[in-house]
PDB file of C-alpha atoms in Angstrom:
ATOM      1  CA  MET A  20      59.822  31.293-116.423  1.00 53.00           C
ATOM      2  CA  SER A  21      61.812  32.108-113.292  1.00 57.00           C
ATOM      3  CA  LYS A  22      60.652  31.341-109.741  1.00 54.00           C
ATOM      4  CA  ALA A  23      59.959  35.064-109.165  1.00 49.00           C
ATOM      5  CA  GLU A  24      57.751  35.208-112.276  1.00 53.00           C
ATOM      6  CA  VAL A  25      55.833  32.114-111.136  1.00 52.00           C
ATOM      7  CA  ASP A  26      55.258  33.633-107.672  1.00 49.00           C
ATOM      8  CA  LEU A  27      54.092  36.903-109.205  1.00 52.00           C
ATOM      9  CA  LEU A  28      51.693  35.051-111.479  1.00 52.00           C
ATOM     10  CA  GLN A  29      50.217  33.055-108.615  1.00 53.00           C
ATOM     11  CA  GLY A  30      49.709  36.270-106.664  1.00 63.00           C
ATOM     12  CA  SER A  31      48.019  37.986-109.595  1.00 88.00           C
ATOM     13  CA  LEU A  32      46.115  35.171-111.285  1.00 93.00           C
ATOM     14  CA  ASP A  33      42.742  36.128-109.795  1.00 93.00           C
ATOM     15  CA  VAL A  34      42.867  39.676-111.146  1.00 94.00           C
ATOM     16  CA  LEU A  35      44.109  38.441-114.535  1.00 95.00           C
ATOM     17  CA  ILE A  36      41.152  36.061-114.779  1.00 96.00           C
ATOM     18  CA  LEU A  37      38.676  38.713-113.664  1.00 97.00           C
ATOM     19  CA  LYS A  38      40.031  41.152-116.263  1.00 97.00           C
ATOM     20  CA  THR A  39      39.879  38.498-118.977  1.00 97.00           C
ATOM     21  CA  LEU A  40      36.235  37.775-118.168  1.00 98.00           C
ATOM     22  CA  SER A  41      35.388  41.494-118.113  1.00 97.00           C
ATOM     23  CA  TRP A  42      35.422  41.257-121.937  1.00 96.00           C
ATOM     24  CA  GLY A  43      32.773  38.529-121.925  1.00 96.00           C
ATOM     25  CA  PRO A  44      32.263  34.847-121.048  1.00 97.00           C
ATOM     26  CA  LYS A  45      35.111  32.476-121.885  1.00 97.00           C
ATOM     27  CA  HIS A  46      35.941  28.821-121.346  1.00 96.00           C
ATOM     28  CA  GLY A  47      39.151  27.897-119.536  1.00 95.00           C
ATOM     29  CA  TYR A  48      41.346  27.449-122.598  1.00 93.00           C
ATOM     30  CA  ALA A  49      40.180  30.815-123.977  1.00 95.00           C
ATOM     31  CA  VAL A  50      41.124  32.482-120.669  1.00 96.00           C
ATOM     32  CA  VAL A  51      44.636  31.026-120.892  1.00 95.00           C
ATOM     33  CA  ARG A  52      44.985  31.966-124.550  1.00 95.00           C
ATOM     34  CA  TRP A  53      43.793  35.571-123.973  1.00 96.00           C
ATOM     35  CA  ILE A  54      46.256  36.181-121.109  1.00 95.00           C
ATOM     36  CA  GLN A  55      49.089  34.699-123.144  1.00 93.00           C
ATOM     37  CA  GLN A  56      48.240  36.759-126.244  1.00 95.00           C
ATOM     38  CA  VAL A  57      47.781  40.064-124.407  1.00 95.00           C
ATOM     39  CA  THR A  58      51.096  39.651-122.563  1.00 92.00           C
ATOM     40  CA  GLY A  59      53.003  38.644-125.693  1.00 93.00           C
ATOM     41  CA  ASP A  60      53.648  35.188-124.222  1.00 90.00           C
ATOM     42  CA  ALA A  61      55.283  36.715-121.122  1.00 90.00           C
ATOM     43  CA  LEU A  62      52.684  35.035-118.902  1.00 88.00           C
ATOM     44  CA  VAL A  63      51.693  31.429-119.431  1.00 88.00           C
ATOM     45  CA  VAL A  64      48.975  30.054-117.153  1.00 90.00           C
ATOM     46  CA  GLU A  65      49.090  26.293-116.657  1.00 89.00           C
ATOM     47  CA  GLU A  66      45.898  24.260-116.271  1.00 87.00           C
ATOM     48  CA  GLY A  67      47.081  23.194-112.815  1.00 90.00           C
ATOM     49  CA  SER A  68      46.872  26.831-111.715  1.00 90.00           C
ATOM     50  CA  LEU A  69      43.914  27.969-113.822  1.00 94.00           C
ATOM     51  CA  TYR A  70      41.187  25.556-112.798  1.00 94.00           C
ATOM     52  CA  PRO A  71      41.744  25.808-109.025  1.00 93.00           C
ATOM     53  CA  ALA A  72      41.670  29.611-109.447  1.00 94.00           C
ATOM     54  CA  LEU A  73      38.438  29.464-111.476  1.00 96.00           C
ATOM     55  CA  HIS A  74      36.825  27.251-108.823  1.00 95.00           C
ATOM     56  CA  ARG A  75      38.045  29.570-106.043  1.00 94.00           C
ATOM     57  CA  LEU A  76      36.604  32.633-107.824  1.00 96.00           C
ATOM     58  CA  GLU A  77      33.337  30.782-108.352  1.00 97.00           C
ATOM     59  CA  ARG A  78      33.128  29.907-104.635  1.00 96.00           C
ATOM     60  CA  LYS A  79      33.645  33.616-103.839  1.00 96.00           C
ATOM     61  CA  GLU A  80      30.793  34.365-106.295  1.00 97.00           C
ATOM     62  CA  TRP A  81      33.031  36.661-108.350  1.00 97.00           C
ATOM     63  CA  ILE A  82      32.409  34.515-111.429  1.00 98.00           C
ATOM     64  CA  ALA A  83      29.622  32.189-112.537  1.00 98.00           C
ATOM     65  CA  SER A  84      29.746  29.245-114.907  1.00 97.00           C
ATOM     66  CA  GLU A  85      27.473  27.423-117.309  1.00 96.00           C
ATOM     67  CA  TRP A  86      27.948  24.688-119.853  1.00 97.00           C
ATOM     68  CA  GLY A  87      27.993  25.575-123.520  1.00 94.00           C
ATOM     69  CA  VAL A  88      29.607  24.678-126.831  1.00 92.00           C
ATOM     70  CA  SER A  89      33.063  25.985-127.744  1.00 88.00           C
ATOM     71  CA  GLU A  90      34.177  27.323-131.119  1.00 87.00           C
ATOM     72  CA  ASN A  91      35.458  23.781-131.817  1.00 88.00           C
ATOM     73  CA  ASN A  92      31.932  22.429-131.299  1.00 91.00           C
ATOM     74  CA  ARG A  93      32.917  20.768-128.020  1.00 92.00           C
ATOM     75  CA  ARG A  94      31.127  20.911-124.695  1.00 94.00           C
ATOM     76  CA  ALA A  95      32.873  23.404-122.407  1.00 93.00           C
ATOM     77  CA  LYS A  96      32.230  25.284-119.193  1.00 96.00           C
ATOM     78  CA  PHE A  97      32.007  29.031-119.805  1.00 97.00           C
ATOM     79  CA  TYR A  98      32.847  31.482-117.034  1.00 98.00           C
ATOM     80  CA  SER A  99      31.472  34.997-116.711  1.00 98.00           C
ATOM     81  CA  LEU A 100      32.023  37.909-114.360  1.00 97.00           C
ATOM     82  CA  THR A 101      29.337  38.599-111.753  1.00 98.00           C
ATOM     83  CA  PRO A 102      28.521  42.083-110.418  1.00 98.00           C
ATOM     84  CA  ALA A 103      30.529  41.220-107.273  1.00 98.00           C
ATOM     85  CA  GLY A 104      33.408  40.124-109.507  1.00 97.00           C
ATOM     86  CA  ARG A 105      33.290  43.396-111.438  1.00 97.00           C
ATOM     87  CA  GLN A 106      33.475  45.298-108.138  1.00 97.00           C
ATOM     88  CA  GLN A 107      36.398  43.120-107.012  1.00 95.00           C
ATOM     89  CA  LEU A 108      38.159  43.729-110.325  1.00 96.00           C
ATOM     90  CA  ARG A 109      37.918  47.501-109.807  1.00 96.00           C
ATOM     91  CA  ALA A 110      39.342  47.197-106.280  1.00 94.00           C
ATOM     92  CA  GLN A 111      42.171  44.859-107.306  1.00 92.00           C
ATOM     93  CA  THR A 112      43.030  47.005-110.333  1.00 93.00           C
ATOM     94  CA  ALA A 113      43.394  50.055-108.083  1.00 93.00           C
ATOM     95  CA  ASN A 114      45.581  48.056-105.673  1.00 91.00           C
ATOM     96  CA  TRP A 115      47.784  46.784-108.515  1.00 90.00           C
ATOM     97  CA  GLN A 116      48.195  50.288-109.926  1.00 92.00           C
ATOM     98  CA  ARG A 117      49.294  51.612-106.519  1.00 93.00           C
ATOM     99  CA  PHE A 118      51.681  48.665-106.135  1.00 90.00           C
ATOM    100  CA  ALA A 119      53.166  49.115-109.631  1.00 90.00           C
ATOM    101  CA  GLU A 120      53.680  52.846-109.039  1.00 95.00           C
ATOM    102  CA  ALA A 121      55.411  52.162-105.713  1.00 94.00           C
ATOM    103  CA  VAL A 122      57.715  49.536-107.237  1.00 93.00           C
ATOM    104  CA  SER A 123      58.488  51.884-110.121  1.00 95.00           C
ATOM    105  CA  ARG A 124      59.478  54.640-107.674  1.00 95.00           C
ATOM    106  CA  VAL A 125      61.852  52.240-105.898  1.00 96.00           C
ATOM    107  CA  LEU A 126      63.391  50.960-109.137  1.00 96.00           C
ATOM    108  CA  THR A 127      63.919  54.421-110.589  1.00 96.00           C
ATOM    109  CA  PHE A 128      65.049  56.135-107.380  1.00 94.00           C
ATOM    110  CA  VAL A 129      68.358  57.946-107.636  1.00 93.00           C
ATOM    111  CA  PRO A 130      69.690  59.280-104.348  1.00 91.00           C
ATOM    112  CA  GLU A 131      70.955  62.841-104.259  1.00 87.00           C
ATOM    113  CA  ALA A 132      74.719  63.183-104.241  1.00 76.00           C
ATOM    114  CA  ALA A 133      76.064  63.884-100.777  1.00 63.00           C
TER     115      ALA A 133
END
């Protein structure tokens, strides 16, 4: 992954996590796996980035956590989206869509011949 891709991921990790949890509670490894699968392995979230982001989102009360048992019968912390997190996801999704449209306009712009 290039430096630009890493910077983009760090800037978008919160919204990626919120979107992942919008489909239901998941433990950390399941969050990483879902993002990787949905993006066709284009985005790989490292544990060193994931867990600080999960803790940050929990402090903001956008997600909540509780202990449970994973599909491998191991104790794991499961994260779920709160109502405030769902509202934040809607706002960030709208911002990302505006950003993506603006970048697309720049990348596809063809100046008129003089």
